[in-house]
Short mmCIF file of C-alpha atoms and ligand atoms in Angstrom, two decimals:
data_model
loop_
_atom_site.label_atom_id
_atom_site.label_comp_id
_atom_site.label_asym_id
_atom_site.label_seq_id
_atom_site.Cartn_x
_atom_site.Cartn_y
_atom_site.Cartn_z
CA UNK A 186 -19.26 -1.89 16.44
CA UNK A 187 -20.93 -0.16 13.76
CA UNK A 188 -20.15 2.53 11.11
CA UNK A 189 -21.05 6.15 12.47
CA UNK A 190 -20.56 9.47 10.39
CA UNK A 191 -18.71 8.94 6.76
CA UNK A 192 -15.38 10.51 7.38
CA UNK A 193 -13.43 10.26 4.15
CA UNK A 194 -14.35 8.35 0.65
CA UNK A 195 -11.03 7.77 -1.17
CA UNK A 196 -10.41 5.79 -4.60
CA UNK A 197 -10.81 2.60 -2.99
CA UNK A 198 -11.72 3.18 0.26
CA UNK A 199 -14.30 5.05 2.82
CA UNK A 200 -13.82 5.29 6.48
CA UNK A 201 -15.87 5.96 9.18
CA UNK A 202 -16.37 7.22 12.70
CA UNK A 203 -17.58 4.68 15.37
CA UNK A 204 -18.38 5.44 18.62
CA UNK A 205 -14.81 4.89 19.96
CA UNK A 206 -12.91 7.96 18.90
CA UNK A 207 -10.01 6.31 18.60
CA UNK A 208 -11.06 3.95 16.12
CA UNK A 209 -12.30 4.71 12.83
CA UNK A 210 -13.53 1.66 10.34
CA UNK A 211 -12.67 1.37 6.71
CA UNK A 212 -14.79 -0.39 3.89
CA UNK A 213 -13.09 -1.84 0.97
CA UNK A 214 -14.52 -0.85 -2.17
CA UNK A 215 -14.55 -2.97 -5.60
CA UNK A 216 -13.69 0.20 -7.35
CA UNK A 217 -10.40 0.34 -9.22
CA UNK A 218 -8.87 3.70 -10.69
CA UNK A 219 -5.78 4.29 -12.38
CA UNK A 220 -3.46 6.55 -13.48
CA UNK A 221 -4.84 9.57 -10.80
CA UNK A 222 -8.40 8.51 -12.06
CA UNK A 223 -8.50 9.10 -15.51
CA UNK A 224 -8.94 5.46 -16.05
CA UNK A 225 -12.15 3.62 -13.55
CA UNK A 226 -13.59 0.33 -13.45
CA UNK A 227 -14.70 -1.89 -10.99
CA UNK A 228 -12.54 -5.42 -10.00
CA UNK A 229 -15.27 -8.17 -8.28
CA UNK A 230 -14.55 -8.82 -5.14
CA UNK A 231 -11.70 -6.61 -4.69
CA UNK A 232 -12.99 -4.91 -1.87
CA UNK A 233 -13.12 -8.55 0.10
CA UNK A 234 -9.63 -9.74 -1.28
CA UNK A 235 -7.73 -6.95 -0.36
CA UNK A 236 -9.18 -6.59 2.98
CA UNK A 237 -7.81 -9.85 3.76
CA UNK A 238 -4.64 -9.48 2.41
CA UNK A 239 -4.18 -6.19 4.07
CA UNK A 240 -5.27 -7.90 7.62
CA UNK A 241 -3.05 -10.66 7.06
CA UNK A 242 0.15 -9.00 5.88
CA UNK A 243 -0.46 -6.54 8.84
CA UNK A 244 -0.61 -9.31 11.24
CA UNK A 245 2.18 -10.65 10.42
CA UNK A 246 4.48 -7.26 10.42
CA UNK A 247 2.62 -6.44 14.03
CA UNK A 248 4.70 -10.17 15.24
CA UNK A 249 7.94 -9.08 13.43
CA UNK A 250 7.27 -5.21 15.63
CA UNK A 251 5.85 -3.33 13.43
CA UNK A 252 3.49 -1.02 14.86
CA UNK A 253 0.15 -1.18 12.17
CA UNK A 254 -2.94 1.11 12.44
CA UNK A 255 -5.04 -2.77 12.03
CA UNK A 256 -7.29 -4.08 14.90
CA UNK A 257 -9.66 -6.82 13.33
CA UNK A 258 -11.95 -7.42 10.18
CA UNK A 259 -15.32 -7.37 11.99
CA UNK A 260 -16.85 -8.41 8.18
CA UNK A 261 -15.14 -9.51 4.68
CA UNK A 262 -14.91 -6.15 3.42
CA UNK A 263 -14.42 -4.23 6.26
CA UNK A 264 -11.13 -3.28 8.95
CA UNK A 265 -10.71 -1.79 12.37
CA UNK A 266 -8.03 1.04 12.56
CA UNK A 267 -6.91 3.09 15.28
CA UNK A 268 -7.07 6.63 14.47
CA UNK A 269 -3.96 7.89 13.43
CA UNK A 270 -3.13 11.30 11.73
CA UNK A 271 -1.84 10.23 7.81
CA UNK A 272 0.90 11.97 6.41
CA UNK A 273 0.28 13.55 3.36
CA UNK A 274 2.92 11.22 1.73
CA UNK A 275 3.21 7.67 -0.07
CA UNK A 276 6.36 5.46 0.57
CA UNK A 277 7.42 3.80 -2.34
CA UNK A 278 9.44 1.36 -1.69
CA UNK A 279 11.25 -0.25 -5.23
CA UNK A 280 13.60 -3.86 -5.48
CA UNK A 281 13.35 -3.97 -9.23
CA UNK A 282 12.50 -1.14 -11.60
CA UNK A 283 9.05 -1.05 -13.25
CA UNK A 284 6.43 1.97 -13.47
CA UNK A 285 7.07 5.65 -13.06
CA UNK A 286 10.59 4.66 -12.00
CA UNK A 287 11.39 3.21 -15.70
CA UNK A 288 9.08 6.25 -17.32
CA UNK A 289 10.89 9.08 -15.82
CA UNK A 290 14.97 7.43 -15.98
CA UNK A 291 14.89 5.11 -19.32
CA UNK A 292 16.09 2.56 -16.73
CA UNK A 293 14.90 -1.05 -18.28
CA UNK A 294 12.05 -2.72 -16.64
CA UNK A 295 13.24 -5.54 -14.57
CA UNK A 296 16.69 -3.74 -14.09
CA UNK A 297 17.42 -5.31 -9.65
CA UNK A 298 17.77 -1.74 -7.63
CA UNK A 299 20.01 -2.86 -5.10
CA UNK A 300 19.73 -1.23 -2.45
CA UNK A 301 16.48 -0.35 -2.89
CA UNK A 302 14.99 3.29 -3.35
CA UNK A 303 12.96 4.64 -0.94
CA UNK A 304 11.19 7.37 -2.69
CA UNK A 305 8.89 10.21 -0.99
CA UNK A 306 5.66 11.23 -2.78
CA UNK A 307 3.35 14.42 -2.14
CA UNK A 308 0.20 12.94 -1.77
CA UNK A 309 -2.15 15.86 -3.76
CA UNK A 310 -4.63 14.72 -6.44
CA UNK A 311 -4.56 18.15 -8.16
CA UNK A 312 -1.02 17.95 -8.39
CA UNK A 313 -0.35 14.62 -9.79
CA UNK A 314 1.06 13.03 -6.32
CA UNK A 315 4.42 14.39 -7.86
CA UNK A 316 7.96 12.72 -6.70
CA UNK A 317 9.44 15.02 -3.95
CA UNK A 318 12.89 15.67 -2.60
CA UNK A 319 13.93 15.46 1.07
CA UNK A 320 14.45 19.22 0.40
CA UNK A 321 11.35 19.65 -1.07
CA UNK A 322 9.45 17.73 1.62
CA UNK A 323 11.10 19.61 4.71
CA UNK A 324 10.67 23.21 2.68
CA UNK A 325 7.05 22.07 2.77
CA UNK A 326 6.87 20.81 6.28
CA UNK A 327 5.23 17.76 5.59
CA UNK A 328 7.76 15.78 7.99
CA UNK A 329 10.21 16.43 10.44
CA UNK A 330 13.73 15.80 9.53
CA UNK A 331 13.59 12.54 12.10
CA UNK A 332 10.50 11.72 10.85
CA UNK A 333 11.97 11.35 7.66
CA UNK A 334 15.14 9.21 8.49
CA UNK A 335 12.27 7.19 10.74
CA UNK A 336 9.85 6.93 7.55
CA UNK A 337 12.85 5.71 5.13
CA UNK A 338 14.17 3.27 7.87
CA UNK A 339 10.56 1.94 8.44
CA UNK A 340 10.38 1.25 4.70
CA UNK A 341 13.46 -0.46 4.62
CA UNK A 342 12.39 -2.87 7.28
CA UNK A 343 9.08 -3.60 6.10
CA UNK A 344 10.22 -4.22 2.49
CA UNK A 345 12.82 -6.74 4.03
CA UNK A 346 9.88 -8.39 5.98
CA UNK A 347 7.44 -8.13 2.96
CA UNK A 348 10.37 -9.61 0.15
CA UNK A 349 11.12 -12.67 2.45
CA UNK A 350 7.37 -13.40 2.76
CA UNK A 351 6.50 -12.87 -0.70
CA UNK A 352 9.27 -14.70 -1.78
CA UNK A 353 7.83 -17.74 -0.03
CA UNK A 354 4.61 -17.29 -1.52
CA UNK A 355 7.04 -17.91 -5.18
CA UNK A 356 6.41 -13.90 -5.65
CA UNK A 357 8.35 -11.38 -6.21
CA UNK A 358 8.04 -8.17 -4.35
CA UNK A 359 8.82 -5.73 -7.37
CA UNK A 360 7.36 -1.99 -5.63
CA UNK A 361 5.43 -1.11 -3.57
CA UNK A 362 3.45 2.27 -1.62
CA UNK A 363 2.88 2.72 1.88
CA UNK A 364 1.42 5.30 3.75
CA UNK A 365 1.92 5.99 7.63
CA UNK A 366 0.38 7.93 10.63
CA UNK A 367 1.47 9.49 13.81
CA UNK A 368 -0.95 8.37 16.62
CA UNK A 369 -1.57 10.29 20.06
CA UNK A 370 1.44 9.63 21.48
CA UNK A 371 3.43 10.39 18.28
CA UNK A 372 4.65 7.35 17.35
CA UNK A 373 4.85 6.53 13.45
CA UNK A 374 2.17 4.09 12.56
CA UNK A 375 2.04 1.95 9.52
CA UNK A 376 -1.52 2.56 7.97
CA UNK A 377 -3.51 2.48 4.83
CA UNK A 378 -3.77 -1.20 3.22
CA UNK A 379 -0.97 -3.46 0.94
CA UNK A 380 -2.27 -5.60 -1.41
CA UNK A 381 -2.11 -5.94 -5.00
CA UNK A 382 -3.48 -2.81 -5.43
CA UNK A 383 -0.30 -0.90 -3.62
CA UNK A 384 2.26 -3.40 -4.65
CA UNK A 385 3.80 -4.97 -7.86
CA UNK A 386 3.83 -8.69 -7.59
CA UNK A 387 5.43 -10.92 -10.00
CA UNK A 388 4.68 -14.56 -9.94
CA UNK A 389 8.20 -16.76 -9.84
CA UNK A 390 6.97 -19.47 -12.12
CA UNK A 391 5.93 -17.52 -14.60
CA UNK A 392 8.44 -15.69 -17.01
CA UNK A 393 6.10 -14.13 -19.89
CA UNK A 394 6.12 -10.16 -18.82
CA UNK A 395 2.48 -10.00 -19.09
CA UNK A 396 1.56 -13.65 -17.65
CA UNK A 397 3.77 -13.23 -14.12
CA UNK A 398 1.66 -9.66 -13.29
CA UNK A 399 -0.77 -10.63 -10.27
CA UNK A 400 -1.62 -7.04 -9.52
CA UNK A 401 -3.25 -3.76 -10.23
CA UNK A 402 -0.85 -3.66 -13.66
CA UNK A 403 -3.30 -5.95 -14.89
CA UNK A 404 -5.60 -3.49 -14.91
CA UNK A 405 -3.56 -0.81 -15.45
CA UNK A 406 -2.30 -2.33 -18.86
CA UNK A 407 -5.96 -4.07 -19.72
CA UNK A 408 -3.89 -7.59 -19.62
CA UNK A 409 -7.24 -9.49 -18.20
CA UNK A 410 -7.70 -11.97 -15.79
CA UNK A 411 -7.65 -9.26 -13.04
CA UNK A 412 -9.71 -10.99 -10.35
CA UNK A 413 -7.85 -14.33 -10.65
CA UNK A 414 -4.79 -12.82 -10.43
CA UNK A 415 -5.80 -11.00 -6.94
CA UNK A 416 -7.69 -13.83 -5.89
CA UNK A 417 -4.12 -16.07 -6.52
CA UNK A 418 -1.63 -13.75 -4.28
CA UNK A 419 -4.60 -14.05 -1.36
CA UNK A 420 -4.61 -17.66 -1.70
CA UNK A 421 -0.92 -17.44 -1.32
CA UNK A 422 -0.93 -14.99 0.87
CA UNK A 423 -3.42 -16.92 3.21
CA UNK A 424 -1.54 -19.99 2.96
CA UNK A 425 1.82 -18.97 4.83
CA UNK A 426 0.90 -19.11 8.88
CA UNK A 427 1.35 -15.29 10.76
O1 C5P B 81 3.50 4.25 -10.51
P1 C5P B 81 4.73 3.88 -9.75
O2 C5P B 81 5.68 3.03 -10.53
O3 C5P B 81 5.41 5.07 -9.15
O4 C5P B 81 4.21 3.00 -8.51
C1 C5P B 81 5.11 2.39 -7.61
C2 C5P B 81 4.32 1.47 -6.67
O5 C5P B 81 3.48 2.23 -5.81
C3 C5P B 81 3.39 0.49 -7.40
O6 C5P B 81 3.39 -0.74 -6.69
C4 C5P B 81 2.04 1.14 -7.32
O7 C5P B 81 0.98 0.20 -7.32
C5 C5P B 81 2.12 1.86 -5.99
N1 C5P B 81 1.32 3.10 -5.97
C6 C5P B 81 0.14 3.17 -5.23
N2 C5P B 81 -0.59 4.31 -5.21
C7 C5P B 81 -0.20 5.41 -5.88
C8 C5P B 81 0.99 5.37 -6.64
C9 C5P B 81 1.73 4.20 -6.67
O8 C5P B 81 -0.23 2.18 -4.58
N3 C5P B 81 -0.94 6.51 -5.82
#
């Protein structure tokens, strides 16, 4: 199958037609961009590691019954999707506070959220992706008042799924973003990617604040080391069987 008309080119991503209109093909790109672009660099091999991670991770949720957008990886750096119509929002999904969360409440980084927030972002570059109510988000008809209860019980699941298998890589599952799609029959899809980029991941045998970061904090915060650490959570990642 091969890449048709360019579609969409995002931060990290570009997708394509192909010649099945229901499926649409996404290259992972090496470029990394941070807080909503102001900072950009590039992270070797990226592209490649997160593609597999994604695929992986998406695999396994697809045997636990989650319904994903994936099909296959028909190259290193490059996925299958069904076509799915994204919601304008990002799921975050938060076990232990870090980020925005600890910005924007004083809350102390580390401090366990238990149960965990499921928080609703407006996906908008020009407006900062800013936090939104469920008030906010119905006013604004970006979801459906099911959809909603759907989208924060899907999130639930998936970070259950996603802690457990983490955890057995010796990682914790700090935050994470999803984003999800409603397909032609108008069921709620999982889509986008996860991978270090869209999640906070803490290595377990590490307890120095800066050494445990495996993810995109690393470049975030300029702490180094970016592709090892990426290149460590797919080696763990890879290693537990789907
Ligand atoms: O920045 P904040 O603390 O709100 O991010 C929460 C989680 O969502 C982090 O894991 C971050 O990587 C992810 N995220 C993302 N894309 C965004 C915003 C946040 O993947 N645009």
């Amino acid at each position: 199958m091969s890449a048709d008309r360019k579609l969409y080119e995002g931060k990290a991503k570009i997708l394509y037609s192909t010649e099945d209109s229901e499926i649409l093909l996404t290259y992972f790109k090496d470029d990394a961009t941070a807080f909503n672009a102001q900072k950009r660099g590039s992270i070797i091999g990226k592209g490649e590691i997160n593609n597999a991670i994604s695929a992986h991770l998406f695999r396994m949720l697809e045997a636990k019954g989650i319904p994903t957008h994936f099909i296959d990886t028909p190259a290193p750096n490059q996925m299958r999707v069904c076509r799915v119509q994204i919601l304008p929002l990002e799921v975050v999904v938060r076990n232990i506070a870090a980020g925005s969360l600890c910005k924007q409440t004083g809350l102390a980084i580390g401090t366990i959220v238990n149960p965990p927030l499921v928080e609703f972002y407006y996906k908008n570059d020009d407006l900062g992706d800013p936090l939104l109510t469920r008030d906010r988000l119905l006013l604004m008809q970006l979801a459906s008042p099911e959809q909603v209860d759907q989208l924060d019980r899907a999130a639930r699941e998936i970070n259950e799924i996603l802690k457990e298998f983490f955890s057995q890589c010796g990682i914790t599952l700090v935050d994470f973003k999803l984003e999800f799609g409603i397909d032609q029959h108008q069921n709620l899809i999982l889509a986008d990617e996860i991978s270090p980029d869209t999640c906070r991941l803490w290595d377990n045998a590490e307890t120095d604040p800066d050494a445990r970061v495996m993810d995109k904090d690393r470049f975030r915060r300029d702490l180094g080391s970016v592709e090892s650490a990426y290149q460590q959570v797919l080696q763990r990642v890879l290693a537990q069987k789907v």
